[in-house]
Structure formats: structure tokens, C-alpha cells
CSV table of C-alpha atoms and ligand atoms in Angstrom, one decimal:
chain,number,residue,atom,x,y,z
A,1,UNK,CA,1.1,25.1,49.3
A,2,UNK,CA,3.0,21.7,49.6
A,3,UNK,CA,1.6,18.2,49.4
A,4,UNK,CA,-1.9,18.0,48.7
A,5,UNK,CA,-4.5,16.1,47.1
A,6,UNK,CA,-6.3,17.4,44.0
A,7,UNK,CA,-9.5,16.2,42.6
A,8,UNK,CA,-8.0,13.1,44.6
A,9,UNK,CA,-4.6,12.8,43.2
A,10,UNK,CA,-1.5,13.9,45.2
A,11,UNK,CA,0.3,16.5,44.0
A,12,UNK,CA,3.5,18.9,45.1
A,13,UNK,CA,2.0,22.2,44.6
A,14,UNK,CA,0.2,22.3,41.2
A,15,UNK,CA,2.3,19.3,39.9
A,16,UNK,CA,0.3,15.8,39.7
A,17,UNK,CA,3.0,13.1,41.4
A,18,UNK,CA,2.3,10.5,38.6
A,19,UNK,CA,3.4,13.2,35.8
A,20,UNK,CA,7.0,13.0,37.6
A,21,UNK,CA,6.8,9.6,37.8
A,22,UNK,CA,5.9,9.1,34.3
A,23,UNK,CA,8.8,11.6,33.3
A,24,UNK,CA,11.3,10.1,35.8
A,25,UNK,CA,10.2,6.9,37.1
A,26,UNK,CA,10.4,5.3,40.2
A,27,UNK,CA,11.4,5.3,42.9
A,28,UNK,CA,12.3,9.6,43.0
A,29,UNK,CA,12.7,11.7,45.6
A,30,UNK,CA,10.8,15.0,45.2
A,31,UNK,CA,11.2,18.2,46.7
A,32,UNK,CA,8.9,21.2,47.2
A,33,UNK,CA,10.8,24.7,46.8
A,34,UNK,CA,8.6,26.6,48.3
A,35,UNK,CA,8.5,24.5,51.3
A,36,UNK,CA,12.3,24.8,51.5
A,37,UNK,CA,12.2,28.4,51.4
A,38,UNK,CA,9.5,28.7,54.2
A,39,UNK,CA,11.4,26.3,56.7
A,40,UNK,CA,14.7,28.4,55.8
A,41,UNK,CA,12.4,31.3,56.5
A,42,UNK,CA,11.1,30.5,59.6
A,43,UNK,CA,14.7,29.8,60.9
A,44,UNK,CA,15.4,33.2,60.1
A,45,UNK,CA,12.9,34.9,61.5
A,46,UNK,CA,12.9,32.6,65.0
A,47,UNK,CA,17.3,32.8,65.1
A,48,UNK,CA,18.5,34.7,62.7
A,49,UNK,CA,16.9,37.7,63.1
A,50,UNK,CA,17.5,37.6,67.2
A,51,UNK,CA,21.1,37.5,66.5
A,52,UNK,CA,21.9,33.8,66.3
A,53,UNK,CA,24.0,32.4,63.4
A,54,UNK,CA,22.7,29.4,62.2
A,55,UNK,CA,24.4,26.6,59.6
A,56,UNK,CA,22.6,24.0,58.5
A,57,UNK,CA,23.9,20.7,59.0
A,58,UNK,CA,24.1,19.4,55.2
A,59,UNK,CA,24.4,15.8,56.4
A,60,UNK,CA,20.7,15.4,56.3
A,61,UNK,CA,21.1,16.8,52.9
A,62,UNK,CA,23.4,16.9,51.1
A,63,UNK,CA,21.5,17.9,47.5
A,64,UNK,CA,23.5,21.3,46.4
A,65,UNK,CA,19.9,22.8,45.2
A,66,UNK,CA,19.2,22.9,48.8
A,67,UNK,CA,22.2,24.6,50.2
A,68,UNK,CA,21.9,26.8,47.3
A,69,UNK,CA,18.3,28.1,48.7
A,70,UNK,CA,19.2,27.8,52.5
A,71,UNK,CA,22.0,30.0,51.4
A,72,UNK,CA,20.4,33.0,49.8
A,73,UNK,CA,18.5,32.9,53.5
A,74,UNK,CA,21.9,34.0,55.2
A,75,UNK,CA,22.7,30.1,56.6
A,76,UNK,CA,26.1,29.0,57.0
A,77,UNK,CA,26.4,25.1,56.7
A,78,UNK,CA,28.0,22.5,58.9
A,79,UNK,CA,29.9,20.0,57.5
A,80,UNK,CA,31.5,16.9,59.2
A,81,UNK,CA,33.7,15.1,56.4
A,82,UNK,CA,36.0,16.4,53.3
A,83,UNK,CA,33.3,15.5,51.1
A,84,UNK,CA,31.0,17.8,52.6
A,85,UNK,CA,33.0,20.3,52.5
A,86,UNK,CA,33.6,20.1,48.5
A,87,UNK,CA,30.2,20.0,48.5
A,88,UNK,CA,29.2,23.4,50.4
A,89,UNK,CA,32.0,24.8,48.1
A,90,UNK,CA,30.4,23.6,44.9
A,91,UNK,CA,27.0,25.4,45.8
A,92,UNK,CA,28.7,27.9,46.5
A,93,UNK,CA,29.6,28.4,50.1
A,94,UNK,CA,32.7,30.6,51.2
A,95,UNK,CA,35.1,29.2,54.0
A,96,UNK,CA,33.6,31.2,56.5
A,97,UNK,CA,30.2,30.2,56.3
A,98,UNK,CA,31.4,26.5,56.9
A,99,UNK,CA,31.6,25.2,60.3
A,100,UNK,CA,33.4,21.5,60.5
A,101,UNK,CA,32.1,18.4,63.4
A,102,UNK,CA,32.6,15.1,64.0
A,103,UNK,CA,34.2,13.4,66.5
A,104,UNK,CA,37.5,12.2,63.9
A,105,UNK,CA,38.5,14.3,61.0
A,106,UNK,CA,41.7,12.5,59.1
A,107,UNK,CA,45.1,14.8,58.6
A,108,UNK,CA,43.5,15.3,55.2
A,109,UNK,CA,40.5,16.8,56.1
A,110,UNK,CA,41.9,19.4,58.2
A,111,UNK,CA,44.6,20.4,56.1
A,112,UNK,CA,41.4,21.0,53.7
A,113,UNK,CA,39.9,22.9,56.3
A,114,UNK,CA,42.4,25.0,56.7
A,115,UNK,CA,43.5,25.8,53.8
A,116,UNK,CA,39.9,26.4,52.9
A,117,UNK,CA,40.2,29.2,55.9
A,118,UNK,CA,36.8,27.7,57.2
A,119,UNK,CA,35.0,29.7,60.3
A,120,UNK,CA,34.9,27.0,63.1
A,121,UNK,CA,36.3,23.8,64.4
A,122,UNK,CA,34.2,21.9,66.8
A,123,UNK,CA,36.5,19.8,68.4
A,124,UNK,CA,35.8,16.6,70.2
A,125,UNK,CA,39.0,15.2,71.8
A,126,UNK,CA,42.5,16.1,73.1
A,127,UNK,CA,43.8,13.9,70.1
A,128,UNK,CA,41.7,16.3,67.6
A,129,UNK,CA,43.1,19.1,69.3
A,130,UNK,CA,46.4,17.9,69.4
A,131,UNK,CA,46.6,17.3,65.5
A,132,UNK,CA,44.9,20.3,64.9
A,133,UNK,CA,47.0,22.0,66.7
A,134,UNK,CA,50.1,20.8,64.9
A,135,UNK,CA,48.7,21.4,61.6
A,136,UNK,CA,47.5,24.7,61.5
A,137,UNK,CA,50.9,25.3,63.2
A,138,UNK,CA,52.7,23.5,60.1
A,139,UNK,CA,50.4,25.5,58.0
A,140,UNK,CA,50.8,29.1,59.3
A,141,UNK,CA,48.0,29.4,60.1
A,142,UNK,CA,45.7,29.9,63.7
A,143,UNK,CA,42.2,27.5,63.9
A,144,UNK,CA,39.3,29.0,65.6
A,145,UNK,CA,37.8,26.2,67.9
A,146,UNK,CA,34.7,25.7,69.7
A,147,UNK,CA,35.3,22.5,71.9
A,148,UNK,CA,32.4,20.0,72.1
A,149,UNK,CA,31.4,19.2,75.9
A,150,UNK,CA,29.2,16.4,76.4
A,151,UNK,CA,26.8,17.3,79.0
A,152,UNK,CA,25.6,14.0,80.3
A,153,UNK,CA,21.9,15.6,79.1
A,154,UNK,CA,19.6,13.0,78.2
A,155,UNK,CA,17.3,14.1,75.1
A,156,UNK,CA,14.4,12.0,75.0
A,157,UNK,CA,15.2,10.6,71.9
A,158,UNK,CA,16.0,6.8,70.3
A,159,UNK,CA,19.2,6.0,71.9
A,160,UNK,CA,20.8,5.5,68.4
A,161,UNK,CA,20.3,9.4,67.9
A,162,UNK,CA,21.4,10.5,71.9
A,163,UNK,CA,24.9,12.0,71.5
A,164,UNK,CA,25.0,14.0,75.0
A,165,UNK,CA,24.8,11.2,77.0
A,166,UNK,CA,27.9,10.1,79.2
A,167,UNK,CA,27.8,6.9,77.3
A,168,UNK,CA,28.4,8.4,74.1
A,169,UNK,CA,31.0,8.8,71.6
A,170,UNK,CA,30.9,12.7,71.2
A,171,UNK,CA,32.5,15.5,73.0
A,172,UNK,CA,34.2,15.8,76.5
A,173,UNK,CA,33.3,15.9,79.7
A,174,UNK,CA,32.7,18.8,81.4
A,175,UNK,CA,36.2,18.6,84.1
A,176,UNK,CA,38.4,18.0,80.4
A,177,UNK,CA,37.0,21.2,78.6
A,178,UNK,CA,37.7,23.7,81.5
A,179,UNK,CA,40.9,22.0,81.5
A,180,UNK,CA,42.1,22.6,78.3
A,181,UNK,CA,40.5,26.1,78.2
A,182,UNK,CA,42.6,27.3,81.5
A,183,UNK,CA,46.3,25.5,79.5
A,184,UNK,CA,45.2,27.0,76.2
A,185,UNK,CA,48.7,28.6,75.9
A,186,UNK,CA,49.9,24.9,75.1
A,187,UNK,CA,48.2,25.7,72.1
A,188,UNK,CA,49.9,27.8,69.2
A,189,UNK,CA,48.0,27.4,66.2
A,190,UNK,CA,44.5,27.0,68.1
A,191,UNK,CA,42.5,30.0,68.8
A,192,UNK,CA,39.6,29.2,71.7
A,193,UNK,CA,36.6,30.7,71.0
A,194,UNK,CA,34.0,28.7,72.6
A,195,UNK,CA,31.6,25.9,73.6
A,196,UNK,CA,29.7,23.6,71.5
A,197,UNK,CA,27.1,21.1,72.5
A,198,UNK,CA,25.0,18.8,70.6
A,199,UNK,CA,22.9,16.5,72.5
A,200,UNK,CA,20.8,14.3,70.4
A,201,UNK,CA,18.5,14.4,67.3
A,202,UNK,CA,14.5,14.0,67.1
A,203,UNK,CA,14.0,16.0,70.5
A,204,UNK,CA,10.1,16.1,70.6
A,205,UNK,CA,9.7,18.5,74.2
A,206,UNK,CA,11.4,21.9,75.1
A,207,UNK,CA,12.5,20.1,78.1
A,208,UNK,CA,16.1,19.0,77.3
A,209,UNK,CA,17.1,22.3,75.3
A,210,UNK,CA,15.9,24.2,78.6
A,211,UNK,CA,18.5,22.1,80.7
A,212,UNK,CA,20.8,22.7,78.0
A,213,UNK,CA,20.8,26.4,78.4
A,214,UNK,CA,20.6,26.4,82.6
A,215,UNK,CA,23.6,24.1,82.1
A,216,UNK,CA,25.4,26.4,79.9
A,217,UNK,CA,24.6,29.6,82.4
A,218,UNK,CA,26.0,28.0,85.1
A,219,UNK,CA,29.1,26.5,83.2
A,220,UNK,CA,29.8,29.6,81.7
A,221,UNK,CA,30.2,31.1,85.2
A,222,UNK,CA,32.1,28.9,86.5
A,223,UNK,CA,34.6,29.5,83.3
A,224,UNK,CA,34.5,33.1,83.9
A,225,UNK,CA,35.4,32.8,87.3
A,226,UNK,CA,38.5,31.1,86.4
A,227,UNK,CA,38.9,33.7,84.0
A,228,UNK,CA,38.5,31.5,81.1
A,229,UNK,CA,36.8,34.7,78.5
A,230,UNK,CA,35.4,32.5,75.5
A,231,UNK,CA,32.8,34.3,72.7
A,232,UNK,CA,30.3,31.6,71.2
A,233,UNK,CA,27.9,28.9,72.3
A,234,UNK,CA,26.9,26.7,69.8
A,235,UNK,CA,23.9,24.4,70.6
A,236,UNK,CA,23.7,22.5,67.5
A,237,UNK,CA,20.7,21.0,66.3
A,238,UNK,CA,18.1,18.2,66.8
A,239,UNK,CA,15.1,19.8,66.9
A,240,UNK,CA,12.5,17.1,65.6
A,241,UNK,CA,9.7,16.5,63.9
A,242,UNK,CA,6.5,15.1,63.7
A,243,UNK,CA,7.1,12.0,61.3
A,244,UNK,CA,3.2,11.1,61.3
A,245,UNK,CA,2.2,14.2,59.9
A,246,UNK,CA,4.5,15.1,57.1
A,247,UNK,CA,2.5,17.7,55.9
A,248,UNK,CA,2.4,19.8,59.1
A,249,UNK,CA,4.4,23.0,58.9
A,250,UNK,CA,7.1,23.3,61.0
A,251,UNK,CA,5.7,25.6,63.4
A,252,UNK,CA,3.4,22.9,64.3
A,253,UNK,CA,6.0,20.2,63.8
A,254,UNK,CA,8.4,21.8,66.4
A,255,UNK,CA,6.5,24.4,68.1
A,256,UNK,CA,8.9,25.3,71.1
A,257,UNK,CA,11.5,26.5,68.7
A,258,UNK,CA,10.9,30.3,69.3
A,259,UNK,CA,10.9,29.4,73.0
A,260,UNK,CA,13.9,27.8,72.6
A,261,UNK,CA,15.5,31.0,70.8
A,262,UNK,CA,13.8,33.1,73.2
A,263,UNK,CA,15.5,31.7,76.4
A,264,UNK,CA,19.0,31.2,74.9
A,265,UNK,CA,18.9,34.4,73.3
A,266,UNK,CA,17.7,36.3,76.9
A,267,UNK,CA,20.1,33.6,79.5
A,268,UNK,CA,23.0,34.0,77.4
A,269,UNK,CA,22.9,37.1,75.7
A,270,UNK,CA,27.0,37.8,76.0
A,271,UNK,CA,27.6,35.3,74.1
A,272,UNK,CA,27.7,35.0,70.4
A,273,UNK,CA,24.7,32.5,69.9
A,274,UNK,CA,24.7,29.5,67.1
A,275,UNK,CA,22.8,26.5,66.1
A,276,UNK,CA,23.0,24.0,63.4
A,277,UNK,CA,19.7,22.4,62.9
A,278,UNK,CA,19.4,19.4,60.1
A,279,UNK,CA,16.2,17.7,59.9
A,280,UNK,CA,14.2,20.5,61.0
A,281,UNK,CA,15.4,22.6,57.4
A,282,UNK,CA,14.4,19.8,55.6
A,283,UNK,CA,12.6,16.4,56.4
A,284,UNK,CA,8.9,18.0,55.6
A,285,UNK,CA,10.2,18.8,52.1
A,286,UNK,CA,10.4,15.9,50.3
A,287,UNK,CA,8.3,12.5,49.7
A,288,UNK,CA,9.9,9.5,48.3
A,289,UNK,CA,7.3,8.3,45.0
A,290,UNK,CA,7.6,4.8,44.6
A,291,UNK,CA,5.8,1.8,42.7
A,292,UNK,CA,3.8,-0.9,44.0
A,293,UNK,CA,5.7,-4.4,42.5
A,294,UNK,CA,2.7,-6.7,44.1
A,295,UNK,CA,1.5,-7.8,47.2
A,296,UNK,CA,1.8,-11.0,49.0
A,297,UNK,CA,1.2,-13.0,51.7
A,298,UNK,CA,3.0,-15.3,53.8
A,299,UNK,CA,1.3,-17.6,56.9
A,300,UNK,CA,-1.7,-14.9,56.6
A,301,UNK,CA,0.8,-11.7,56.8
A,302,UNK,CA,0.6,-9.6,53.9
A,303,UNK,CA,3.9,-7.3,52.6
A,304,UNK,CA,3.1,-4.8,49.9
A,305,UNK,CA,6.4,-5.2,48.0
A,306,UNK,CA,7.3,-1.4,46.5
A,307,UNK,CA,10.6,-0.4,44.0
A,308,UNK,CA,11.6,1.6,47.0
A,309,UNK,CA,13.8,-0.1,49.7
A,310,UNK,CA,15.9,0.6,52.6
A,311,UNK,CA,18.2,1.7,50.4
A,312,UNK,CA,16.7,4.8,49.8
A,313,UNK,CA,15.4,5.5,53.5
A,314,UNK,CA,17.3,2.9,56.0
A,315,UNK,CA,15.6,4.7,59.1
A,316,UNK,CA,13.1,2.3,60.3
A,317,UNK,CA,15.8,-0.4,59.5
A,318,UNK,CA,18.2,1.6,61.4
A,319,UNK,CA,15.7,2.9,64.3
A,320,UNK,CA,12.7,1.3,63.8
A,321,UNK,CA,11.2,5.0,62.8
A,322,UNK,CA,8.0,5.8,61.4
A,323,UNK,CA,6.9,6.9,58.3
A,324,UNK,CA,3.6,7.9,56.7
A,325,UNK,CA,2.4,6.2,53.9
A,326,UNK,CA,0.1,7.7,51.7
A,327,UNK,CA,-1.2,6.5,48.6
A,328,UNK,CA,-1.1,8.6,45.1
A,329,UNK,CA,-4.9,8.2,45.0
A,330,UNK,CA,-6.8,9.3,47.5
A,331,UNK,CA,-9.4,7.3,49.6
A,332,UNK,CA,-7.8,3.9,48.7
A,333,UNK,CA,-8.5,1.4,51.6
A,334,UNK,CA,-6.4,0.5,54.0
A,335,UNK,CA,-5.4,-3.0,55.5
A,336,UNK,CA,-2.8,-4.6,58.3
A,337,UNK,CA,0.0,-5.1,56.3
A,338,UNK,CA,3.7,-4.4,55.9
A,339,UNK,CA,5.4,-2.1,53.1
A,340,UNK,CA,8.9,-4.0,52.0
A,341,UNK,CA,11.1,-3.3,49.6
A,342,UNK,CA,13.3,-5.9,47.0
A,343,UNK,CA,16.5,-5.3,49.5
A,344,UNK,CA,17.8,-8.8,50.7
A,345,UNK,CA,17.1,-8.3,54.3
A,346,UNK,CA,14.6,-8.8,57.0
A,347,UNK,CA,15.2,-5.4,58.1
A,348,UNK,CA,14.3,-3.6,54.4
A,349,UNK,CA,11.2,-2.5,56.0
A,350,UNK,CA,9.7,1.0,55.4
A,351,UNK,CA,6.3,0.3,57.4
A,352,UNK,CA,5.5,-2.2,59.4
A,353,UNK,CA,2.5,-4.1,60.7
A,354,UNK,CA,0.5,-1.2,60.3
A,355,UNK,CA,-3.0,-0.2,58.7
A,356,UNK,CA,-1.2,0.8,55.6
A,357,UNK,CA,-3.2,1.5,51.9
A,358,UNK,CA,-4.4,-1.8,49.9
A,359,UNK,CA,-2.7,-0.8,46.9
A,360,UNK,CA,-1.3,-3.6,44.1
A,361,UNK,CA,0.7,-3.9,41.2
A,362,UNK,CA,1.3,-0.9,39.3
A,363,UNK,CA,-0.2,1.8,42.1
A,364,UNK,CA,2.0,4.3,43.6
A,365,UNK,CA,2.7,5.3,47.0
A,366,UNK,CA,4.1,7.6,49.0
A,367,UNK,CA,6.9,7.4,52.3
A,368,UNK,CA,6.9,11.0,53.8
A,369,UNK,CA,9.4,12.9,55.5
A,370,UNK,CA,11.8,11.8,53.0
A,371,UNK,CA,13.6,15.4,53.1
A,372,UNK,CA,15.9,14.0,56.1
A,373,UNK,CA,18.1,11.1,56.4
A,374,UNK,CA,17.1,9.8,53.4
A,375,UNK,CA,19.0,10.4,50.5
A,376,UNK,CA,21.9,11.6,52.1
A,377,UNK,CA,21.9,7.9,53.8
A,378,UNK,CA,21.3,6.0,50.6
A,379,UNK,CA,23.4,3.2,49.1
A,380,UNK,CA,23.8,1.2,46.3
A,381,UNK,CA,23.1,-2.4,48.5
A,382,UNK,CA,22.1,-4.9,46.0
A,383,UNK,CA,24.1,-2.5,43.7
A,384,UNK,CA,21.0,-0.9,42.9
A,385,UNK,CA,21.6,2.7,41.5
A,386,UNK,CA,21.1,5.6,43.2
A,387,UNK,CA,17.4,7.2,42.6
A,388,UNK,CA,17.2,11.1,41.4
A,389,UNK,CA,16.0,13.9,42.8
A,390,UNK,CA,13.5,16.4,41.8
A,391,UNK,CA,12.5,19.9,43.0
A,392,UNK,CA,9.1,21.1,42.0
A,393,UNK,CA,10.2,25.0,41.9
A,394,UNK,CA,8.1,27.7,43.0
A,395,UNK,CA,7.6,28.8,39.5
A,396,UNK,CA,6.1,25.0,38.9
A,397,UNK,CA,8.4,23.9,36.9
A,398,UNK,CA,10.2,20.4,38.1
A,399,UNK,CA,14.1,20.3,38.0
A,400,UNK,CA,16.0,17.1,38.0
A,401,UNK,CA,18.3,18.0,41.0
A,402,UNK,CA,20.1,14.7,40.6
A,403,UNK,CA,19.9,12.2,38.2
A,404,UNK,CA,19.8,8.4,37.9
A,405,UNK,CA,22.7,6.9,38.5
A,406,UNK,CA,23.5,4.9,35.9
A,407,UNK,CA,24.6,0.8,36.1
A,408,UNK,CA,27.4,1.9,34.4
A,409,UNK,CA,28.3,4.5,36.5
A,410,UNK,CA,28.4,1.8,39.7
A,411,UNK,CA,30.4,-0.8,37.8
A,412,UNK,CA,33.0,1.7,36.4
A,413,UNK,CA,34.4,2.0,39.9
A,414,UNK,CA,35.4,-1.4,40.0
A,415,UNK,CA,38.5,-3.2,38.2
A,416,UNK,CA,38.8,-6.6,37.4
B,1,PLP,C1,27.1,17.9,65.7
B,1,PLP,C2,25.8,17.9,65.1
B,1,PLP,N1,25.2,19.0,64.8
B,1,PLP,C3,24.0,19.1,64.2
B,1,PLP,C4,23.3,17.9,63.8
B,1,PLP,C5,22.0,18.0,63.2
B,1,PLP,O1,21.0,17.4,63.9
B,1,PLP,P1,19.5,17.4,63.5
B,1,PLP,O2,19.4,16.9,62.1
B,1,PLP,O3,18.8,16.6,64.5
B,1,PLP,O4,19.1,18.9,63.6
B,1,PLP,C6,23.9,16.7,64.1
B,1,PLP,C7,23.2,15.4,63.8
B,1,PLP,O5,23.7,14.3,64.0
B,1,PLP,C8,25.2,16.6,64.8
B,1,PLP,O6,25.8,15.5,65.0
């Protein structure tokens, strides 16, 4: 069950797509429930269930439907801003299933985050530390961190989504992580527990996870042998997907991802294993539905103009990445064209120069993997309101998971 054509018509389960656009217009993100549950249940089976504690990282999704369902699967969630965290909260997450990232949290975050008693702080600088530090000491309290190290691993990915690279903004190098773990004493109000990497996002091979884990072993030993004891490894996420078939399961999507659990799990079995996998839990869950406004051409290129823009999926506009495009009825033709959306930009692309369906005014199509990234990077450019959200539910009934937002609701948040 997922997305499928019917009697030629796409559907999400038994649900016909143009019902829900009929019901909530366009453009609407919508959601399949029962692929939710099996992605959540095929990262417990592959992590969970060898030991590993996983916590989805709700920054490719933010919806609270969908942390409610990864939930009831035994994940934790990782958050990296305050607003994340009131959101794990208000589906219903306790402190300690709520790991916090990112490479600068403000004074008021972590004061949240501590007085939230949350499980983990990945740190990612002596600044971070140092502020930590003096805040849970302020606070009474002790902060169990895992510090990020930055490996200098390349992951095979766009360089807009490569965070393990010595270029890049995140973690620490390698020489300032054992440093700070053999002076931890300097530290009152910080508890060390461990090691966290993250090295990129969309990682297609085994190939870079592998070289994370021999890393790790032979990190690890070197720690030990300075007598430096710490508890967890944390690896977390960036296992991709397969954006041109958005219908594939995610065994097929990412099939090294037992491997992957496999070797970690056998390599570092002392250690208390995590991960915290985004796009992976999600992107094959959702397809954005979107209206056809009409079709043009300029100096013999033609752009399919559609109600959906960047604003609703900026990732070819931010990384030039793919997405399928499928339309509502099946079998229409195709021809070389571009999909564009009313956003004033060049860049409000959501396909480009591709064979893409020869659809006009009034037909809908489809942009898949809309599940990840999508949403939870949407804005209200052009002050265009936010689009909802809707989950078809196993049971087949379709919940509005987030409504329209309201032109009201954007201009009330200004003052003249
Ligand atoms: C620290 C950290 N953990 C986890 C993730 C999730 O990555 P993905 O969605 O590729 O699994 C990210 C993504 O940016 C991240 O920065």
C-alpha cells in the first residue's frame, strides 16, 4: 500500500488524490500513515531491536502527527532549536527522549534544555561547552554531552548537505575533542558521555558509514588508552534515498542500512550505539498535489506553471535536487519542459529541462518525496500562506494534520 494508480487515477492507499484536492485544494501535502508506520518499523527492526537507540531528527519534519507515530515505535527525537523542542513536547515527547544539535544554541535554548532535563547535548565547540557549562552550573544542574568531532570524512553527497568535511561548520577536530575529554575536570556542570558524528545527508553507498565506524574503532582506542572511559557513539543520520523512485520502499531506497547496523553494532559493541536518521523516516511518505495554472513558452522553451512553488519544496532551488513528477492521470504524455511555480525567482524551479507530463490548465500533478525537507523548509515568500497537510490514515480516513494558513494569520504578525 502507498501511492498507486487505480483504474488510472493516483491514489494514497484507497483514497483518490483529486477527492483531497477537491476537499482541501491545492497545493497540499499528503501523507500515507501506513507508510510512516512501516519506515518507523523498519528502523526498529534494523537498530532498535540490535540495541541501538534511535531519535529521529524532526527537522525534516516537523508535523506533530508524525512524531506522534515514530513515537509509539520507541524513537526518541532530535531537535536542534527551542522551537523544536516545544514541539517534541507538544506531541508528546518526555525530556529524555530529546536529544539537542546544532552547532549554536542561544542562552535561551539551553536554559530550556535544561530545565526540560533533556537526555543529550551534542556539543560542537569550546564556546558551547563553555556556556553550557556555566549554565547548568547556574542551574544546579549536571548536562550529559556527547561532543561532535568532525572527521574530515567525505560523504559523497552535494556539498551543501557534507557536514564532516574539514571545511565545514560542524563539530571539532579530532586533536580538540581528546583534548577536552582528558581536562574534563574543568568542567562542573558537564557530564562526558560520548562522541557524536554526523557527516552529511543523502549518502547513496555504504562506503562513507564504513569509514565512519573504522574511524571510530581506532579513535576510540586511542581515547581508552589515554584513559578517557566515554559510553555512547552517536552516528547521526543521512542515510538517503532514492528521489527518482518515490514509491520504492525503503529497503530498496537505502539497502545497506542493516549492514550499516550490522557492522557498528559488531565493531563497537561496548559502546552504547545511536543514530538520528531524518529523511530516511520520512521523505517516501508524502507527495505534494498541486494544480496546473497553464503552460507557456518562451524562445521555444516551455514551463508548466503549477500553484506549488519553491516555497513549498526549495530543494532543487537550494541544490539543484530531483524530483519525480507524476501526473494525477495516468499515461498523460510527456514533453521537454520545465515545472515552475508563481514564486518571483529564476530559481522557483521544481523540475527542470526534463521529459516531464504535457499536462495544462486545471490538471494536477504530483512532486514526490515531499515527506523530507519540504514542509519543514517552507516559507511564506511572496507572503503566500502556508499549504496544509493531510495524512490518509490506515483506517482510510484523511486527517487535516495542518491547516491553511490563513492571510490573516500572516498579516497579523505585522504592526503598522
Ligand atoms: C546533526 C544531524 N543529525 C541528523 C540529521 C539528519 O540527517 P538526515 O535527514 O540526512 O538523516 C542532520 C541533518 O542535517 C544533522 O545535522
Amino acid at each position: 500500500m502507498s501511492f498507486i494508480y487505480r483504474d488510472g487515477l493516483l491514489h494514497c492507499d484507497d483514497v483518490d488524490l483529486k477527492a483531497i484536492a477537491k476537499a482541501h485544494g491545492t497545493p497540499v501535502y499528503i501523507y500515507s500513515e501506513s507508510i510512516l508506520r512501516r519506515n518507523a518499523e523498519v528502523l526498529k527492526t534494523s537498530f532498535i531491536d540490535r540495541g541501538f537507540k534511535v531519535s529521529y531528527a524532526m527537522k525534516a519534519n516537523a508535523n506533530p502527527a508524525i512524531l506522534k507515530i515514530f513515537r509509539s515505535y520507541g524513537l526518541g527525537v532530535d531537535i536542534v532549536s527551542g522551537g523544536e523542542l516545544k514541539m517534541a513536547q507538544y506531541a508528546g515527547y518526555e525530556g529524555s527522549e530529546i536529544n539537542y544539535a546544532g552547532v549554536g544554541k542561544t542562552s535561551d535554548e539551553l536554559d530550556l534544555a535544561l530545565d526540560t532535563g533533556i537526555a543529550y547535548f551534542n556539543v560542537e565547540s569550546l564556546f558551547e561547552l563553555e556556556v553550557l557549562n556555566e549554565h547548568a552550573i547556574n542551574s544546579g544542574s549536571k548536562a550529559k554531552v556527547l561532543l561532535r568531532l568532525n572527521p574530515d570524512i567525505d560523504p559523497q553527497t552535494h556539498p551543501h548537505i557534507s557536514t564532516g568535511l574539514r571545511e565545514n561548520k560542524f563539530g571539532m577536530a579530532a586533536e580538540q575533542v581528546t583534548d577536552i575529554l582528558t581536562k574534563h575536570q574543568n568542567y562542573a556542570g558537564v557530564s562526558f558521555e560520548g562522541i557524536h558524528c554526523h557527516i552529511g545527508s543523502q549518502i547513496l553507498r555504504s562506503q562513507p558509514f564504513d569509514e565512519l565506524i573504522d574511524y571510530l574503532v581506532t579513535y576510540t582506542a586511542e581515547l581508552e588508552k589515554r584513559g578517557v572511559e566515554i559510553k555512547h557513539i552517536d552516528f547521526g543520520g543521512g542515510f538517503g534515498v532514492n528521489y527518482e523512485d518515490p514509491f520504492e520502499d525503503i529497503l530498496q531506497t537505502t539497502p545497506y542500512l542493516n549492514d550499516f547496523a550490522e557492522k557498528a553494532a559488531r565493531d563497537l559493541s561496548k559502546y552504547q550505539l545511536h543514530i538520528q536518521p531524518g529523511r530516511v523516516l520520512v521523505a517516501n511518505t508524502s507527495v505534494l498535489l498541486t494544480a496546473v495554472l497553464g503552460v507557456k513558452e518562451n524562445h521555444g522553451h516551455q514551463f508548466t506553471v503549477i500553484d506549488a512553488a519553491s516555497t513549498e519544496i526549495i530543494r532543487p532551488a537550494l541544490y539543484d535536487a530531483y524530483h519525480a513528477v507524476y501526473p494525477y492521470q495516468e499515461n498523460m504524455g510527456v514533453h521537454m519542459s520545465d515545472v515552475v511555480g508563481p514564486v518571483c525567482e529564476s530559481s522557483d524551479f521544481l523540475a527542470k529541462g526534463r521529459q516531464l507530463p504535457k499536462a495544462v490548465a486545471g490538471d494536477l500533478l504530483v512532486i514526490g518525496s515531499a515527506g523530507a525537507y519540504a514542509s519543514s523548509m517552507s516559507s511564506t515568500y511572496n507572503l503566500r500562506p502556508l499549504c496544509p497537510e493531510v495524512l490518509v490514515k490506515s483506517d482510510g480516513d484523511v486527517a487535516v494534520i495542518k491547516r491553511r494558513q490563513t492571510f490573516d494569520e500572516m498579516i497579523d504578525l505585522f504592526k503598522l
